[in-house]
Amino acid sequence: MNDREILGIFHEHGALLEGHFILSSGLHSDRYIQCALVLQHPQVAERLGRELAAKLGNTGASVVVAPALGGILVAHEVARALNARALFTERQEGRMTFRRGFSLARNEPTLVVEDVLTTGESTRETMAAVEEAGGKVVGAGSLVDRSGGAVNLGLARTALVTLTVQNYDPSQCPLCRDGIPARKPGSREIRGQGSGSTVRG
Ligand SMILES: [Zn+2]
């Protein structure tokens, strides 16, 4: 599948949102990609996982790791395609770590994936958790790269579709300046402009 076909799938499931959003990185944006709307369909998720696995190439990975929550299904489907294990990291006291008894063999070849790559920070933190657990990161990927390909993780990285989306520091955000309420997708929080308070919508 090419970029256009992948984007077609996202459009078809209403996963490309426009408005004023607070990304998980804390940055603001006028566009948001809600992968969960695509991944809610297991057959579509499986197909995207297969595509991403193929694009990641022959790395010999026996495990695929993603940061929770958004990446879990991506890791699961890439792992299905590779006949590998699927694990996820979670934040514990602000630190990305393996929980639930997950472990890696010494130098186990590991892929790190996520749904949407914006700054690459959660992938980076997951890579660090893999190394700390004794694994060896052999590649990284995401369904969507919204950095326009700018993020450098220091190793081969791929995405099914690459977009260039403008992100804003909250203090510089033109949408905040215009008083447009910001939405944190996946939650019901609405942040009023300037007040810094959080109101339940
Ligand atoms: Zn804003």
mmCIF file of C-alpha atoms and ligand atoms in Angstrom:
data_model
loop_
_atom_site.group_PDB
_atom_site.id
_atom_site.type_symbol
_atom_site.label_atom_id
_atom_site.label_comp_id
_atom_site.label_asym_id
_atom_site.label_seq_id
_atom_site.Cartn_x
_atom_site.Cartn_y
_atom_site.Cartn_z
ATOM 1 C CA MET A 1 0.000 0.000 0.000
ATOM 2 C CA ASN A 2 1.295 3.497 -0.765
ATOM 3 C CA ASP A 3 0.869 6.694 1.299
ATOM 4 C CA ARG A 4 -2.331 7.589 -0.522
ATOM 5 C CA GLU A 5 -3.961 4.227 0.166
ATOM 6 C CA ILE A 6 -2.970 4.336 3.847
ATOM 7 C CA LEU A 7 -4.295 7.892 4.196
ATOM 8 C CA GLY A 8 -7.474 6.722 2.471
ATOM 9 C CA ILE A 9 -7.973 4.185 5.267
ATOM 10 C CA PHE A 10 -7.519 6.911 7.910
ATOM 11 C CA HIS A 11 -9.979 9.206 6.114
ATOM 12 C CA GLU A 12 -12.469 6.403 5.683
ATOM 13 C CA HIS A 13 -12.576 5.853 9.465
ATOM 14 C CA GLY A 14 -12.728 9.533 10.409
ATOM 15 C CA ALA A 15 -9.296 9.295 12.046
ATOM 16 C CA LEU A 16 -7.935 12.584 10.716
ATOM 17 C CA LEU A 17 -9.402 15.325 12.887
ATOM 18 C CA GLU A 18 -9.165 19.096 12.444
ATOM 19 C CA GLY A 19 -9.536 21.689 15.201
ATOM 20 C CA HIS A 20 -7.339 22.620 18.166
ATOM 21 C CA PHE A 21 -5.691 19.747 19.984
ATOM 22 C CA ILE A 22 -3.330 19.121 22.881
ATOM 23 C CA LEU A 23 -1.040 16.270 21.857
ATOM 24 C CA SER A 24 0.300 13.763 24.371
ATOM 25 C CA SER A 25 3.675 15.503 23.958
ATOM 26 C CA GLY A 26 2.057 18.672 25.355
ATOM 27 C CA LEU A 27 2.356 20.485 22.024
ATOM 28 C CA HIS A 28 -0.707 22.008 20.363
ATOM 29 C CA SER A 29 -1.803 21.362 16.794
ATOM 30 C CA ASP A 30 -4.627 22.024 14.368
ATOM 31 C CA ARG A 31 -4.636 18.385 13.263
ATOM 32 C CA TYR A 32 -4.932 15.166 15.182
ATOM 33 C CA ILE A 33 -4.643 11.581 14.058
ATOM 34 C CA GLN A 34 -6.825 9.279 16.119
ATOM 35 C CA CYS A 35 -5.394 5.861 15.265
ATOM 36 C CA ALA A 36 -7.805 4.135 17.648
ATOM 37 C CA LEU A 37 -10.599 4.810 15.158
ATOM 38 C CA VAL A 38 -8.728 2.800 12.563
ATOM 39 C CA LEU A 39 -7.412 0.143 14.945
ATOM 40 C CA GLN A 40 -10.896 -0.558 16.333
ATOM 41 C CA HIS A 41 -11.335 -2.759 13.258
ATOM 42 C CA PRO A 42 -9.156 -5.829 13.856
ATOM 43 C CA GLN A 43 -8.975 -6.700 10.165
ATOM 44 C CA VAL A 44 -7.736 -3.211 9.310
ATOM 45 C CA ALA A 45 -5.312 -3.287 12.249
ATOM 46 C CA GLU A 46 -3.968 -6.624 11.091
ATOM 47 C CA ARG A 47 -3.481 -5.316 7.562
ATOM 48 C CA LEU A 48 -1.649 -2.185 8.741
ATOM 49 C CA GLY A 49 0.510 -4.284 11.057
ATOM 50 C CA ARG A 50 1.439 -6.538 8.167
ATOM 51 C CA GLU A 51 2.332 -3.514 6.009
ATOM 52 C CA LEU A 52 4.474 -1.969 8.756
ATOM 53 C CA ALA A 53 6.187 -5.301 9.452
ATOM 54 C CA ALA A 54 7.051 -5.624 5.754
ATOM 55 C CA LYS A 55 8.360 -2.069 5.647
ATOM 56 C CA LEU A 56 10.527 -2.634 8.726
ATOM 57 C CA GLY A 57 12.321 -5.294 6.706
ATOM 58 C CA ASN A 58 14.169 -8.373 7.800
ATOM 59 C CA THR A 59 15.540 -7.403 11.209
ATOM 60 C CA GLY A 60 15.319 -10.817 12.850
ATOM 61 C CA ALA A 61 13.296 -9.278 15.677
ATOM 62 C CA SER A 62 11.655 -11.761 18.005
ATOM 63 C CA VAL A 63 9.808 -9.141 20.012
ATOM 64 C CA VAL A 64 7.950 -5.928 19.235
ATOM 65 C CA VAL A 65 7.549 -3.298 21.932
ATOM 66 C CA ALA A 66 5.333 -0.208 22.022
ATOM 67 C CA PRO A 67 4.589 2.496 24.563
ATOM 68 C CA ALA A 68 1.131 2.138 26.116
ATOM 69 C CA LEU A 69 -1.573 2.923 25.347
ATOM 70 C CA GLY A 70 -1.717 3.961 21.721
ATOM 71 C CA GLY A 71 1.023 1.650 20.515
ATOM 72 C CA ILE A 72 -0.196 -1.598 22.052
ATOM 73 C CA LEU A 73 -2.340 -2.712 19.130
ATOM 74 C CA VAL A 74 0.349 -1.681 16.652
ATOM 75 C CA ALA A 75 2.952 -3.830 18.440
ATOM 76 C CA HIS A 76 0.440 -6.658 18.626
ATOM 77 C CA GLU A 77 -0.291 -6.612 14.887
ATOM 78 C CA VAL A 78 3.321 -6.142 13.786
ATOM 79 C CA ALA A 79 4.250 -9.016 16.095
ATOM 80 C CA ARG A 80 1.491 -11.157 14.607
ATOM 81 C CA ALA A 81 2.931 -10.573 11.124
ATOM 82 C CA LEU A 82 6.451 -11.446 12.310
ATOM 83 C CA ASN A 83 5.442 -14.339 14.525
ATOM 84 C CA ALA A 84 7.107 -12.414 17.366
ATOM 85 C CA ARG A 85 6.040 -11.456 20.900
ATOM 86 C CA ALA A 86 4.261 -8.179 21.568
ATOM 87 C CA LEU A 87 5.097 -6.246 24.743
ATOM 88 C CA PHE A 88 4.394 -2.745 25.955
ATOM 89 C CA THR A 89 5.981 -0.247 28.282
ATOM 90 C CA GLU A 90 4.077 1.946 30.713
ATOM 91 C CA ARG A 91 4.875 5.084 32.565
ATOM 92 C CA GLN A 92 5.504 4.537 36.249
ATOM 93 C CA GLU A 93 6.198 7.666 38.274
ATOM 94 C CA GLY A 94 6.966 9.447 35.016
ATOM 95 C CA ARG A 95 9.401 6.812 33.791
ATOM 96 C CA MET A 96 8.763 4.435 30.873
ATOM 97 C CA THR A 97 9.233 0.899 32.090
ATOM 98 C CA PHE A 98 8.239 -2.751 31.634
ATOM 99 C CA ARG A 99 5.656 -4.015 34.083
ATOM 100 C CA ARG A 100 3.387 -7.087 34.269
ATOM 101 C CA GLY A 101 6.300 -9.515 34.340
ATOM 102 C CA PHE A 102 7.432 -8.671 30.805
ATOM 103 C CA SER A 103 11.087 -9.411 30.173
ATOM 104 C CA LEU A 104 13.579 -9.602 27.306
ATOM 105 C CA ALA A 105 16.343 -12.104 26.702
ATOM 106 C CA ARG A 106 19.885 -10.744 26.744
ATOM 107 C CA ASN A 107 20.479 -8.871 23.433
ATOM 108 C CA GLU A 108 17.086 -10.002 22.166
ATOM 109 C CA PRO A 109 16.477 -8.289 18.790
ATOM 110 C CA THR A 110 13.614 -5.881 19.410
ATOM 111 C CA LEU A 111 11.513 -3.557 17.286
ATOM 112 C CA VAL A 112 9.958 -0.465 18.836
ATOM 113 C CA VAL A 113 6.746 0.794 17.278
ATOM 114 C CA GLU A 114 4.036 3.308 18.009
ATOM 115 C CA ASP A 115 0.883 4.582 16.383
ATOM 116 C CA VAL A 116 1.809 8.199 15.732
ATOM 117 C CA LEU A 117 5.294 9.649 15.938
ATOM 118 C CA THR A 118 5.337 13.377 16.714
ATOM 119 C CA THR A 119 8.527 14.257 18.582
ATOM 120 C CA GLY A 120 9.770 10.681 18.869
ATOM 121 C CA GLU A 121 9.989 11.074 22.626
ATOM 122 C CA SER A 122 7.882 8.044 23.589
ATOM 123 C CA THR A 123 9.716 5.857 21.076
ATOM 124 C CA ARG A 124 13.027 7.106 22.489
ATOM 125 C CA GLU A 125 11.907 6.369 26.043
ATOM 126 C CA THR A 126 10.703 2.917 25.000
ATOM 127 C CA MET A 127 14.045 2.234 23.283
ATOM 128 C CA ALA A 128 15.787 3.171 26.522
ATOM 129 C CA ALA A 129 13.512 0.816 28.484
ATOM 130 C CA VAL A 130 14.323 -2.005 26.028
ATOM 131 C CA GLU A 131 18.050 -1.456 26.449
ATOM 132 C CA GLU A 132 17.718 -1.245 30.196
ATOM 133 C CA ALA A 133 15.876 -4.590 30.122
ATOM 134 C CA GLY A 134 18.797 -6.123 28.196
ATOM 135 C CA GLY A 135 17.256 -6.113 24.707
ATOM 136 C CA LYS A 136 18.796 -4.793 21.508
ATOM 137 C CA VAL A 137 16.747 -2.334 19.431
ATOM 138 C CA VAL A 138 17.049 -3.313 15.759
ATOM 139 C CA GLY A 139 14.502 -0.944 14.248
ATOM 140 C CA ALA A 140 11.670 1.464 14.919
ATOM 141 C CA GLY A 141 8.470 2.335 13.151
ATOM 142 C CA SER A 142 5.088 3.987 13.391
ATOM 143 C CA LEU A 143 1.870 3.895 11.444
ATOM 144 C CA VAL A 144 2.068 7.654 10.999
ATOM 145 C CA ASP A 145 5.032 9.998 11.152
ATOM 146 C CA ARG A 146 3.683 13.496 11.609
ATOM 147 C CA SER A 147 7.147 15.059 11.905
ATOM 148 C CA GLY A 148 7.594 15.154 8.132
ATOM 149 C CA GLY A 149 10.441 12.671 8.561
ATOM 150 C CA ALA A 150 12.391 15.105 10.777
ATOM 151 C CA VAL A 151 12.701 12.924 13.878
ATOM 152 C CA ASN A 152 16.056 11.168 14.155
ATOM 153 C CA LEU A 153 16.157 8.211 16.528
ATOM 154 C CA GLY A 154 19.730 7.280 15.687
ATOM 155 C CA LEU A 155 18.690 4.100 13.876
ATOM 156 C CA ALA A 156 16.649 2.951 10.885
ATOM 157 C CA ARG A 157 13.093 4.145 11.257
ATOM 158 C CA THR A 158 10.063 3.791 9.046
ATOM 159 C CA ALA A 159 6.413 4.808 8.878
ATOM 160 C CA LEU A 160 3.500 3.788 6.711
ATOM 161 C CA VAL A 161 2.652 7.398 6.040
ATOM 162 C CA THR A 162 4.622 10.595 6.589
ATOM 163 C CA LEU A 163 2.841 13.897 7.114
ATOM 164 C CA THR A 164 4.092 17.367 7.881
ATOM 165 C CA VAL A 165 1.842 18.765 10.583
ATOM 166 C CA GLN A 166 2.462 22.040 12.353
ATOM 167 C CA ASN A 167 2.891 21.664 16.121
ATOM 168 C CA TYR A 168 2.964 24.635 18.464
ATOM 169 C CA ASP A 169 4.438 25.270 21.847
ATOM 170 C CA PRO A 170 1.385 26.188 23.994
ATOM 171 C CA SER A 171 2.832 29.675 24.658
ATOM 172 C CA GLN A 172 3.149 30.310 20.895
ATOM 173 C CA CYS A 173 -0.042 28.620 19.724
ATOM 174 C CA PRO A 174 -2.065 30.832 17.332
ATOM 175 C CA LEU A 175 -5.224 28.819 18.089
ATOM 176 C CA CYS A 176 -4.866 29.560 21.813
ATOM 177 C CA ARG A 177 -4.319 33.215 20.900
ATOM 178 C CA ASP A 178 -7.617 33.162 19.007
ATOM 179 C CA GLY A 179 -9.364 31.740 22.067
ATOM 180 C CA ILE A 180 -10.335 28.472 20.399
ATOM 181 C CA PRO A 181 -10.919 25.809 23.097
ATOM 182 C CA ALA A 182 -8.310 23.053 22.948
ATOM 183 C CA ARG A 183 -9.287 19.431 23.037
ATOM 184 C CA LYS A 184 -7.220 16.583 24.398
ATOM 185 C CA PRO A 185 -8.425 13.730 22.208
ATOM 186 C CA GLY A 186 -9.251 10.592 24.077
ATOM 187 C CA SER A 187 -10.327 12.529 27.140
ATOM 188 C CA ARG A 188 -13.228 14.848 27.817
ATOM 189 C CA GLU A 189 -11.015 17.643 29.032
ATOM 190 C CA ILE A 190 -11.383 21.078 27.556
ATOM 191 C CA ARG A 191 -8.796 23.664 28.438
ATOM 192 C CA GLY A 192 -9.950 27.279 28.577
ATOM 193 C CA GLN A 193 -7.640 29.786 26.979
ATOM 194 C CA GLY A 194 -5.185 31.493 29.314
ATOM 195 C CA SER A 195 -6.802 30.240 32.492
ATOM 196 C CA GLY A 196 -4.804 27.036 32.645
ATOM 197 C CA SER A 197 -7.752 25.427 34.355
ATOM 198 C CA THR A 198 -9.265 22.182 33.257
ATOM 199 C CA VAL A 199 -12.980 21.910 32.826
ATOM 200 C CA ARG A 200 -14.882 18.707 32.409
ATOM 201 C CA GLY A 201 -16.793 18.890 29.140
HETATM 202 ZN ZN ZN B 1 -3.223 25.945 21.432
#
